[in-house]
Amino acid sequence: MTDAPGAIPPSDPAPSELRAKSLGKNTAIMASGTLVSRVLGLVRNAMLVAAIGVNVGVADAYDIANKLPNTLYAVVAAGVINAALVPQILKAFGRRDGKRTVDRILTVGTVISLGVTVVLTIAAPLLVMAYAPSNWSPELMALAVAFALWCIPQLLFYAIYTLFGQVLNAKEQFGPYMWAPVVNNIIGIVGLAAYLVVFGPQIKGVPALTGDALTIAWTPFRIALIAGVATLGIAAQALILIWPMVRGGYRFAWVWRGPKGELSGVRTVISWALGAVLIEQLGVLWATRVAAAAPAAALAADPSTPAGSIAGNAAYFQGLLIYLVPHSLITVSIVTALTTSMSRLWVAHDITGLRAEISRGLRTIGIFTIFATVVTIAIAPSITRLMNPSASPAEVTSVSQVLIALALGLAALGAMVLIKRVYFILEDAKAIFMIHIPMTVVLIGVSLAVRQYMDPKWWVVGVALGLSLSNVMGVLLRTWGLRNRLGGLDGRNIMRTHAKALAGAVPAGLAGWALTLVLPDPVNNTGVVGFAAAVTNIAASGLLMLVIYALILRMLRTPELGEVMSPVTRRISRRVR
């Protein structure tokens, strides 16, 4: 007996199973690279905190300088290249002459990024003035400018890294893009180790350097060892992608001209995407100014305020760094893998398949982000101490409070990022621009209210809450718009999965938090003792929460977690056999 034409042999997996395995495999590859990179990045950050502290002026000055290339990158590169160009590159590779189009995109992108980098490096003093508050001293402003002159050139290499990475992603070579930051972090760790050997760690309890003493202490060599090595790491992260591109069969060539109208679709998408990111960065700019002004405002209101007890923009950065770990490990990996498949479905006019991929992505991301939210809130002090073993108790407390406020928007951030990618696939960047307006209004409005009505010690926490509310606003508007555009989004299944995740995460989080009450205190112990207490809390409470969460999800018959974990479970089963 023969199978009917087009039938799938019983021994072969169904297409949905193949997609699940592919998603799981690609997510595992990317998540493994991101995990290694994040672990090294957290080691690097702990060394940075040991070198320059958290709630001190030098840390705030470096945070402003280091924020500039990341912010500028978001304006001129990430919002445009990372999301907007993947569908364009994928369509180009599908044509016989598509390589020329890809070469031209990379040529234009690189040259524009180089020109913008040069101009913005020259404008470093003006950029620092825009982000730094008016209550900073001239010496602290000068130090921030010196850091910025070293940091802003990172913009060029961030752009190159993203351009090359999207070529690799379009060819489904996901691994190198996620593993390249490992090189960056290794270089950063080596540089900070050299700094700590030459200059030593920041001494806790010693009054922060101010005035001329700050200028004398921070020599050009000292500044270069902190900020220059950071830029060297980003350059290595970008250029190392040349090798996997060549091995994968793509050799970049400079292409300056092409058929008329070849990049017209790209220009339209980029124009709206750039506008959306500019709107978004207005909110970031204002939030940064409010956070940076908090320590000086607290001291002015109460001169007896202990030094280092009030969170500033560096504490906000530390909270963001931790908050983005689960997002980058799982959400970004899933979204990156799904972007290619969703682009293909859209090009093939398979709307039903596209809706199914979006639903699968939102359900899978929700399973992780809801659990990550509850875990982060339950053990925030332990996580903060683990990441910053040399921080003072006041610094750990302030960063933990910021982290909890940010974690409230983690699930919304994950869903929002996926839906934003879908809009770019649909080449509807105008909708993204329009949605960013109310999101930015929320962030700026909350920041204004916080500065006007709250004690300065709570300004940074208030800004973090504003970001979470902005994320919630964004996901609601984007989901509503996409639902109308595609004629539905399988909302019932998505909400059911999220409800199950919440039902499992809340009791798990309460149990984990209760356990921390009887475990060693990670906040008021520094160094090795505090680090050991943090490890104990995270290991014991984390394992308890994971077991409870997994058991409840299994009782509720929730398959999404197993879909992404399938590569791990298959390896374990093979070893057992």
Coordinates of C-alpha atoms in Angstrom, one line a residue:
M1 CA 0.0 0.0 0.0
T2 CA 1.4 3.4 -1.0
D3 CA 0.9 6.7 0.7
A4 CA -1.5 9.3 -0.8
P5 CA 0.2 12.0 -2.8
G6 CA 1.7 14.6 -0.6
A7 CA 1.1 12.6 2.6
I8 CA 3.7 12.7 5.3
P9 CA 5.2 9.2 6.1
P10 CA 4.2 8.1 9.6
S11 CA 7.9 7.8 10.6
D12 CA 8.6 11.4 9.7
P13 CA 7.9 14.3 12.2
A14 CA 5.0 16.6 11.3
P15 CA 5.8 20.1 10.0
S16 CA 4.9 21.6 13.3
E17 CA 7.2 19.3 15.1
L18 CA 10.0 20.2 12.6
R19 CA 9.4 23.9 13.3
A20 CA 9.4 23.2 17.0
K21 CA 12.7 21.3 16.8
S22 CA 14.2 24.0 14.6
L23 CA 13.1 26.8 17.0
G24 CA 14.4 24.8 20.0
K25 CA 17.8 24.1 18.3
N26 CA 18.3 27.6 17.1
T27 CA 17.2 29.0 20.4
A28 CA 19.6 26.7 22.2
I29 CA 22.5 27.7 20.0
M30 CA 21.9 31.4 20.5
A31 CA 21.1 31.1 24.2
S32 CA 24.3 29.2 24.9
G33 CA 26.4 31.9 23.2
T34 CA 24.4 34.6 25.0
L35 CA 24.7 32.7 28.3
V36 CA 28.5 32.5 28.1
S37 CA 28.7 36.1 27.0
R38 CA 26.4 37.3 29.8
V39 CA 28.3 35.4 32.5
L40 CA 31.5 36.9 31.3
G41 CA 29.8 40.3 31.0
L42 CA 28.6 40.0 34.6
V43 CA 32.2 39.2 35.7
R44 CA 33.4 42.2 33.8
N45 CA 30.7 44.4 35.3
A46 CA 31.6 43.2 38.8
M47 CA 35.2 44.2 38.1
L48 CA 34.0 47.6 36.9
V49 CA 32.1 48.1 40.1
A50 CA 35.2 47.2 42.1
A51 CA 37.2 49.7 40.0
I52 CA 34.8 52.7 40.1
G53 CA 31.9 51.9 42.3
V54 CA 28.1 52.5 41.8
N55 CA 26.7 55.4 43.8
V56 CA 29.6 57.8 43.1
G57 CA 30.3 60.6 40.7
V58 CA 32.9 58.7 38.6
A59 CA 30.6 55.8 38.0
D60 CA 27.8 58.2 36.9
A61 CA 30.2 60.0 34.6
Y62 CA 31.3 56.7 33.0
D63 CA 27.7 55.5 32.7
I64 CA 26.8 58.7 30.7
A65 CA 29.8 58.3 28.4
N66 CA 29.2 54.6 27.9
K67 CA 25.5 55.1 27.4
L68 CA 26.1 57.5 24.5
P69 CA 27.3 54.9 21.9
N70 CA 24.5 52.5 22.9
T71 CA 21.9 55.3 22.6
L72 CA 23.3 56.6 19.3
Y73 CA 23.6 53.0 18.1
A74 CA 19.9 52.6 18.8
V75 CA 19.1 55.7 16.9
V76 CA 21.2 55.2 13.8
A77 CA 21.7 51.4 13.7
A78 CA 19.8 49.0 16.0
G79 CA 16.3 50.3 15.4
V80 CA 16.9 50.3 11.7
I81 CA 19.4 47.5 10.9
N82 CA 18.5 44.9 13.5
A83 CA 14.8 44.8 12.8
A84 CA 14.2 46.6 9.5
L85 CA 16.8 45.0 7.3
V86 CA 16.5 41.3 8.0
P87 CA 13.4 40.9 5.8
Q88 CA 15.0 43.1 3.1
I89 CA 18.2 41.0 3.2
L90 CA 16.2 37.8 3.2
K91 CA 14.3 38.9 0.1
A92 CA 17.5 39.9 -1.6
F93 CA 19.1 36.5 -1.1
G94 CA 16.1 35.0 -2.6
R95 CA 16.8 36.7 -5.9
R96 CA 19.4 35.7 -8.5
D97 CA 21.1 39.1 -8.3
G98 CA 20.4 39.5 -4.6
K99 CA 24.0 39.5 -3.4
R100 CA 24.6 42.9 -5.1
T101 CA 21.7 44.3 -3.1
V102 CA 23.0 43.0 0.1
D103 CA 26.5 44.3 -0.7
R104 CA 25.0 47.7 -1.4
I105 CA 23.0 47.7 1.9
L106 CA 26.2 46.9 3.8
T107 CA 28.2 49.5 1.9
V108 CA 25.7 52.3 2.5
G109 CA 25.2 51.2 6.1
T110 CA 28.9 51.1 6.9
V111 CA 29.8 54.5 5.2
I112 CA 26.9 56.3 6.9
S113 CA 27.8 54.8 10.3
L114 CA 31.4 55.9 9.9
G115 CA 30.4 59.5 9.0
V116 CA 27.9 59.7 11.9
T117 CA 30.5 58.3 14.3
V118 CA 33.1 61.0 13.3
V119 CA 30.6 63.8 13.7
L120 CA 29.3 62.6 17.0
T121 CA 32.7 62.0 18.4
I122 CA 33.6 65.6 17.7
A123 CA 30.3 66.6 19.3
A124 CA 31.0 64.7 22.5
P125 CA 30.9 67.7 24.8
L126 CA 27.5 68.7 23.5
L127 CA 26.2 65.2 23.9
V128 CA 27.4 64.9 27.5
M129 CA 25.8 68.2 28.3
A130 CA 22.5 66.9 26.9
Y131 CA 22.5 63.8 29.2
A132 CA 24.2 65.1 32.3
P133 CA 22.2 67.2 34.8
S134 CA 22.9 70.9 35.5
N135 CA 23.9 70.1 39.1
W136 CA 27.1 68.3 38.1
S137 CA 30.5 70.0 38.8
P138 CA 32.7 71.2 35.9
E139 CA 35.3 68.6 36.8
L140 CA 32.8 65.7 36.7
M141 CA 31.5 67.0 33.3
A142 CA 35.0 67.1 32.0
L143 CA 35.6 63.5 33.1
A144 CA 32.4 62.4 31.4
V145 CA 33.5 64.1 28.1
A146 CA 36.9 62.4 28.3
F147 CA 35.3 59.0 28.7
A148 CA 32.9 59.8 25.8
L149 CA 35.7 60.6 23.4
W150 CA 36.9 57.1 23.9
C151 CA 33.4 55.4 24.0
I152 CA 31.5 57.1 21.1
P153 CA 33.7 55.3 18.4
Q154 CA 32.0 52.1 19.5
L155 CA 29.0 53.2 17.4
L156 CA 30.8 52.3 14.2
F157 CA 31.7 48.8 15.3
Y158 CA 28.2 48.2 16.8
A159 CA 26.8 49.1 13.4
I160 CA 29.2 46.8 11.5
Y161 CA 28.5 44.0 14.0
T162 CA 24.8 44.3 13.5
L163 CA 25.0 44.5 9.7
F164 CA 27.3 41.4 9.4
G165 CA 25.1 39.6 12.0
Q166 CA 21.9 40.2 10.0
V167 CA 23.6 38.6 6.9
L168 CA 24.4 35.6 9.1
N169 CA 20.9 35.4 10.6
A170 CA 19.3 35.6 7.1
K171 CA 21.4 32.6 6.2
E172 CA 20.3 30.9 9.5
Q173 CA 23.9 31.0 10.8
F174 CA 22.7 32.1 14.2
G175 CA 25.6 31.0 16.4
P176 CA 28.4 33.4 15.5
Y177 CA 26.3 36.5 16.0
M178 CA 25.5 35.4 19.6
W179 CA 29.0 34.1 20.4
A180 CA 30.9 37.2 19.1
P181 CA 30.3 39.2 22.3
V182 CA 32.3 36.6 24.2
V183 CA 35.4 38.1 22.6
N184 CA 34.4 41.6 23.6
N185 CA 33.9 40.5 27.3
I186 CA 37.2 38.7 27.4
I187 CA 39.0 41.8 26.2
G188 CA 37.1 43.9 28.7
I189 CA 38.0 41.6 31.6
V190 CA 41.7 41.7 30.7
G191 CA 41.6 45.5 30.5
L192 CA 39.9 45.8 33.9
A193 CA 42.3 43.3 35.4
A194 CA 45.1 45.5 34.2
Y195 CA 43.4 48.6 35.6
L196 CA 42.9 47.0 39.0
V197 CA 46.6 45.9 39.1
V198 CA 47.8 49.4 38.2
F199 CA 45.3 51.6 40.1
G200 CA 43.7 49.3 42.6
P201 CA 40.0 49.0 43.5
Q202 CA 37.8 51.8 44.7
I203 CA 38.2 52.0 48.5
K204 CA 34.9 51.8 50.3
G205 CA 34.2 54.4 52.9
V206 CA 36.7 56.9 51.5
P207 CA 35.1 60.2 50.4
A208 CA 34.6 60.4 46.7
L209 CA 37.1 62.5 44.7
T210 CA 35.8 66.0 43.7
G211 CA 37.1 69.2 42.2
D212 CA 40.8 69.4 41.2
A213 CA 41.5 66.1 43.0
L214 CA 39.2 64.3 40.5
T215 CA 41.1 65.8 37.6
I216 CA 44.5 65.0 39.0
A217 CA 43.6 61.4 39.8
W218 CA 42.0 60.6 36.4
T219 CA 44.9 60.8 34.1
P220 CA 44.6 60.2 30.3
F221 CA 46.2 56.7 30.7
R222 CA 43.7 55.8 33.5
I223 CA 40.8 57.0 31.3
A224 CA 42.0 55.1 28.3
L225 CA 42.4 51.9 30.3
I226 CA 38.8 52.0 31.3
A227 CA 37.1 53.4 28.2
G228 CA 39.6 52.7 25.4
V229 CA 39.7 49.0 26.1
A230 CA 35.9 48.9 26.1
T231 CA 35.9 50.3 22.6
L232 CA 38.6 47.8 21.6
G233 CA 36.3 45.0 22.7
I234 CA 33.4 46.2 20.6
A235 CA 35.7 46.4 17.5
A236 CA 36.9 42.8 18.0
Q237 CA 33.2 41.7 18.4
A238 CA 32.4 43.2 15.0
L239 CA 35.4 42.2 13.0
I240 CA 35.4 38.6 14.1
L241 CA 32.2 38.0 12.2
I242 CA 34.0 38.3 8.9
W243 CA 35.4 34.8 9.3
P244 CA 32.0 32.9 9.6
M245 CA 30.5 35.0 6.8
V246 CA 33.3 33.9 4.5
R247 CA 33.0 30.3 5.6
G248 CA 29.2 30.5 5.0
G249 CA 29.8 31.5 1.4
Y250 CA 29.3 35.2 1.6
R251 CA 32.2 37.6 0.6
F252 CA 31.4 41.2 1.0
A253 CA 32.2 43.6 -1.8
W254 CA 31.9 47.4 -1.9
V255 CA 28.9 48.2 -4.2
W256 CA 28.1 51.9 -4.6
R257 CA 25.5 51.8 -7.4
G258 CA 22.5 49.7 -8.4
P259 CA 19.3 49.8 -10.3
K260 CA 17.1 52.8 -9.7
G261 CA 14.6 52.1 -6.9
E262 CA 16.5 49.0 -5.7
L263 CA 16.6 50.4 -2.1
S264 CA 13.4 52.4 -2.1
G265 CA 11.6 49.9 0.1
V266 CA 14.5 49.9 2.5
R267 CA 14.5 53.7 2.7
T268 CA 10.8 53.8 3.5
V269 CA 11.1 51.3 6.3
I270 CA 14.3 52.9 7.7
S271 CA 12.8 56.4 7.7
W272 CA 9.9 55.5 10.0
A273 CA 12.1 53.2 12.0
L274 CA 14.6 56.0 12.6
G275 CA 11.8 58.3 13.6
A276 CA 10.5 55.8 16.1
V277 CA 13.9 55.3 17.7
L278 CA 14.4 59.1 17.9
I279 CA 11.1 59.4 19.8
E280 CA 12.1 56.6 22.1
Q281 CA 15.4 58.1 22.9
L282 CA 13.8 61.4 24.0
G283 CA 12.3 59.3 26.8
V284 CA 15.7 57.7 27.5
L285 CA 17.3 61.2 27.6
W286 CA 14.9 62.6 30.1
A287 CA 15.0 59.5 32.3
T288 CA 18.8 59.6 32.4
R289 CA 18.8 63.3 33.4
V290 CA 16.3 62.6 36.2
A291 CA 18.3 59.6 37.5
A292 CA 21.7 61.4 37.2
A293 CA 20.3 64.4 39.2
A294 CA 19.1 62.4 42.1
P295 CA 22.3 62.1 44.3
A296 CA 23.0 65.9 44.2
A297 CA 19.3 66.7 44.8
A298 CA 19.2 64.5 47.8
L299 CA 22.3 66.1 49.3
A300 CA 21.0 69.6 48.6
A301 CA 17.7 68.7 50.4
D302 CA 19.5 67.1 53.3
P303 CA 23.2 67.8 53.7
S304 CA 23.5 64.9 56.2
T305 CA 22.7 62.3 53.5
P306 CA 25.4 59.6 53.7
A307 CA 27.7 59.5 50.7
G308 CA 26.9 56.6 48.4
S309 CA 23.5 56.0 49.7
I310 CA 21.4 57.6 46.9
A311 CA 21.0 55.8 43.6
G312 CA 21.9 57.7 40.4
N313 CA 22.1 56.8 36.8
A314 CA 24.9 54.2 37.4
A315 CA 22.6 52.3 39.7
Y316 CA 19.9 52.5 37.1
F317 CA 22.3 51.0 34.6
Q318 CA 23.2 48.2 37.0
G319 CA 19.5 47.4 37.4
L320 CA 19.0 47.4 33.6
L321 CA 22.0 45.2 33.1
I322 CA 20.6 42.5 35.4
Y323 CA 17.0 43.0 34.1
L324 CA 18.1 42.4 30.5
V325 CA 19.8 39.0 31.3
P326 CA 16.7 36.8 30.9
H327 CA 15.5 38.9 28.1
S328 CA 18.7 38.5 26.1
L329 CA 19.1 34.8 27.0
I330 CA 15.7 33.6 25.9
T331 CA 13.5 36.3 24.3
V332 CA 16.1 37.7 21.9
S333 CA 17.1 34.2 20.9
I334 CA 13.5 33.1 20.2
V335 CA 12.7 36.4 18.4
T336 CA 15.9 36.2 16.2
A337 CA 15.1 32.6 15.2
L338 CA 11.4 33.4 14.5
T339 CA 12.2 36.5 12.5
T340 CA 13.6 34.5 9.6
S341 CA 10.7 32.0 9.6
M342 CA 8.1 34.7 9.9
S343 CA 9.7 36.7 7.1
R344 CA 9.5 33.7 4.8
L345 CA 5.9 33.1 5.6
W346 CA 5.1 36.7 4.9
V347 CA 6.9 36.6 1.6
A348 CA 5.0 33.4 0.7
H349 CA 1.7 35.2 1.6
D350 CA 1.0 32.5 4.2
I351 CA -1.0 34.6 6.7
T352 CA -2.3 31.6 8.6
G353 CA 1.2 30.3 9.1
L354 CA 2.4 33.7 10.2
R355 CA -0.3 34.0 12.8
A356 CA 0.7 30.6 14.1
E357 CA 4.3 31.6 14.4
I358 CA 3.5 34.8 16.2
S359 CA 1.2 32.9 18.6
R360 CA 3.9 30.3 19.3
G361 CA 6.5 33.0 19.9
L362 CA 4.3 35.0 22.3
R363 CA 3.3 31.8 24.2
T364 CA 6.8 30.5 24.5
I365 CA 8.3 33.9 25.5
G366 CA 5.6 34.4 28.1
I367 CA 6.4 31.1 29.8
F368 CA 9.9 32.3 30.4
T369 CA 9.4 36.0 31.0
I370 CA 6.6 35.6 33.6
F371 CA 8.7 33.1 35.6
A372 CA 11.8 35.4 35.2
T373 CA 9.7 38.3 36.5
V374 CA 8.7 36.5 39.7
V375 CA 12.1 35.1 40.3
T376 CA 13.8 38.5 39.9
I377 CA 11.4 40.1 42.4
A378 CA 11.7 37.3 44.9
I379 CA 15.5 37.2 45.1
A380 CA 16.5 40.7 43.8
P381 CA 19.0 41.4 46.7
S382 CA 20.8 38.1 46.2
I383 CA 21.0 38.6 42.4
T384 CA 22.4 42.1 42.9
R385 CA 25.0 41.0 45.4
L386 CA 26.0 38.1 43.1
M387 CA 26.6 40.6 40.3
N388 CA 28.3 43.2 42.5
P389 CA 30.2 41.4 45.3
S390 CA 32.2 44.5 46.2
A391 CA 29.2 46.9 46.3
S392 CA 28.3 48.5 49.7
P393 CA 25.0 47.4 51.4
A394 CA 23.4 50.8 50.4
E395 CA 24.4 50.2 46.8
V396 CA 23.0 46.7 46.8
T397 CA 19.7 47.9 48.3
S398 CA 19.4 50.8 45.8
V399 CA 20.1 48.6 42.7
S400 CA 17.7 45.9 44.0
Q401 CA 14.9 48.4 44.3
V402 CA 15.5 49.6 40.7
L403 CA 15.6 45.9 39.6
I404 CA 12.3 45.1 41.1
A405 CA 10.6 48.1 39.5
L406 CA 12.1 47.2 36.1
A407 CA 11.1 43.5 36.4
L408 CA 7.5 44.4 36.5
G409 CA 7.8 45.2 32.7
L410 CA 9.8 42.2 31.7
A411 CA 7.0 40.1 30.3
A412 CA 5.6 43.1 28.4
L413 CA 9.1 43.8 27.0
G414 CA 9.4 40.3 25.6
A415 CA 6.1 40.4 23.8
M416 CA 6.7 43.9 22.6
V417 CA 10.0 43.0 20.9
L418 CA 8.5 40.1 19.0
I419 CA 5.5 42.1 17.8
K420 CA 7.8 45.0 16.8
R421 CA 9.7 42.5 14.6
V422 CA 6.5 41.5 12.9
Y423 CA 5.7 45.1 12.1
F424 CA 9.1 45.4 10.4
I425 CA 8.4 42.2 8.4
L426 CA 5.1 43.7 7.3
E427 CA 7.2 46.8 6.3
D428 CA 4.8 48.9 8.5
A429 CA 7.4 50.9 10.4
K430 CA 4.9 53.9 10.4
A431 CA 2.8 52.0 13.0
I432 CA 5.8 51.5 15.2
F433 CA 6.6 55.2 15.0
M434 CA 3.0 56.2 16.0
I435 CA 3.0 53.7 18.9
H436 CA 6.3 55.0 20.3
I437 CA 4.8 58.4 20.8
P438 CA 2.4 57.4 23.7
M439 CA 5.1 55.1 25.1
T440 CA 7.5 58.0 25.3
V441 CA 4.8 60.2 26.8
V442 CA 4.3 57.7 29.6
L443 CA 8.0 57.4 30.4
I444 CA 8.6 61.2 30.4
G445 CA 5.3 61.8 32.3
V446 CA 6.2 59.4 35.0
S447 CA 9.7 60.8 35.3
L448 CA 8.4 64.3 35.6
A449 CA 5.9 63.3 38.3
V450 CA 8.6 61.4 40.2
R451 CA 10.9 64.4 40.2
Q452 CA 8.2 66.8 41.2
Y453 CA 6.5 64.8 44.0
M454 CA 8.9 62.2 45.3
D455 CA 11.9 62.2 47.6
P456 CA 15.1 62.2 45.5
K457 CA 16.1 58.8 47.0
W458 CA 13.1 57.3 45.0
W459 CA 13.7 59.1 41.7
V460 CA 15.5 56.3 40.1
V461 CA 13.0 53.7 41.2
G462 CA 10.3 55.9 39.8
V463 CA 12.0 56.2 36.5
A464 CA 12.3 52.4 36.4
L465 CA 8.5 52.1 37.0
G466 CA 8.0 54.5 34.2
L467 CA 9.9 52.3 31.8
S468 CA 7.8 49.3 32.9
L469 CA 4.5 51.2 32.3
S470 CA 5.8 52.3 29.0
N471 CA 6.5 48.7 28.0
V472 CA 2.9 47.7 29.0
M473 CA 1.5 50.6 27.0
G474 CA 3.6 49.5 24.0
V475 CA 2.6 45.9 24.0
L476 CA -1.1 46.7 24.3
L477 CA -1.1 49.1 21.4
R478 CA 1.1 47.0 19.2
T479 CA -0.9 43.8 19.8
W480 CA -4.2 45.6 19.1
G481 CA -2.8 47.0 15.8
L482 CA -1.4 43.7 14.7
R483 CA -4.6 41.9 15.5
N484 CA -6.5 44.2 13.2
R485 CA -3.9 43.9 10.5
L486 CA -3.7 40.1 10.4
G487 CA -7.4 39.3 11.3
G488 CA -6.6 37.9 14.7
L489 CA -3.7 36.6 16.7
D490 CA -4.9 33.4 18.4
G491 CA -5.6 35.6 21.5
R492 CA -7.4 32.9 23.4
N493 CA -4.5 30.5 23.4
I494 CA -2.0 33.2 24.1
M495 CA -4.0 34.4 27.2
R496 CA -4.6 30.9 28.4
T497 CA -0.8 30.1 28.3
H498 CA 0.0 33.3 30.1
A499 CA -2.6 32.6 32.8
K500 CA -1.1 29.2 33.3
A501 CA 2.4 30.7 33.6
L502 CA 1.1 33.2 36.2
A503 CA -0.7 30.5 38.1
G504 CA 2.6 28.6 38.4
A505 CA 4.9 31.5 38.9
V506 CA 3.2 33.3 41.8
P507 CA 3.2 30.4 44.3
A508 CA 6.8 29.5 43.2
G509 CA 7.9 33.1 43.8
L510 CA 6.3 33.2 47.2
A511 CA 8.0 30.0 48.2
G512 CA 11.3 31.2 47.0
W513 CA 11.0 34.5 48.8
A514 CA 10.0 32.8 52.0
L515 CA 13.1 30.6 51.8
T516 CA 15.4 33.7 51.5
L517 CA 14.1 34.9 54.9
V518 CA 15.9 32.0 56.7
L519 CA 19.0 31.9 54.5
P520 CA 22.2 34.0 55.0
D521 CA 21.9 37.7 54.4
P522 CA 23.5 38.7 51.1
V523 CA 23.0 42.5 51.5
N524 CA 24.9 43.4 54.6
N525 CA 27.8 41.1 53.9
T526 CA 30.3 42.1 51.2
G527 CA 33.1 40.4 49.4
V528 CA 33.5 36.6 49.7
V529 CA 30.9 36.3 52.5
G530 CA 28.2 38.3 50.7
F531 CA 29.0 36.4 47.4
A532 CA 28.6 33.0 49.2
A533 CA 25.3 34.1 50.8
A534 CA 24.0 35.3 47.4
V535 CA 25.0 32.0 45.7
T536 CA 23.3 30.0 48.5
N537 CA 20.1 32.1 48.2
I538 CA 20.0 31.9 44.4
A539 CA 20.7 28.2 44.3
A540 CA 18.3 27.1 47.0
S541 CA 15.5 29.5 46.2
G542 CA 16.0 29.3 42.5
L543 CA 15.8 25.5 42.5
L544 CA 12.7 25.5 44.7
M545 CA 10.9 28.0 42.4
L546 CA 11.9 26.1 39.3
V547 CA 10.6 22.8 40.6
I548 CA 7.3 24.3 41.8
Y549 CA 6.8 26.2 38.5
A550 CA 7.6 23.1 36.4
L551 CA 5.3 20.9 38.4
I552 CA 2.4 23.3 38.2
L553 CA 2.9 23.8 34.5
R554 CA 2.9 20.1 34.0
M555 CA -0.3 19.7 36.0
L556 CA -1.8 22.4 33.8
R557 CA -0.6 20.7 30.6
T558 CA 1.5 23.5 29.3
P559 CA 3.7 22.3 26.3
E560 CA 5.5 25.6 25.4
L561 CA 8.3 25.2 27.9
G562 CA 9.1 21.7 26.5
E563 CA 9.2 23.1 23.0
V564 CA 12.3 25.3 23.6
M565 CA 13.8 22.8 26.1
S566 CA 13.6 19.9 23.6
P567 CA 17.3 20.1 22.6
V568 CA 18.3 19.8 26.2
T569 CA 15.9 16.9 27.0
R570 CA 16.9 15.0 23.9
R571 CA 20.6 15.2 24.8
I572 CA 19.9 14.0 28.3
S573 CA 17.8 11.1 27.0
R574 CA 20.5 10.1 24.5
R575 CA 23.1 10.1 27.3
V576 CA 20.8 8.0 29.5
R577 CA 20.4 5.5 26.7

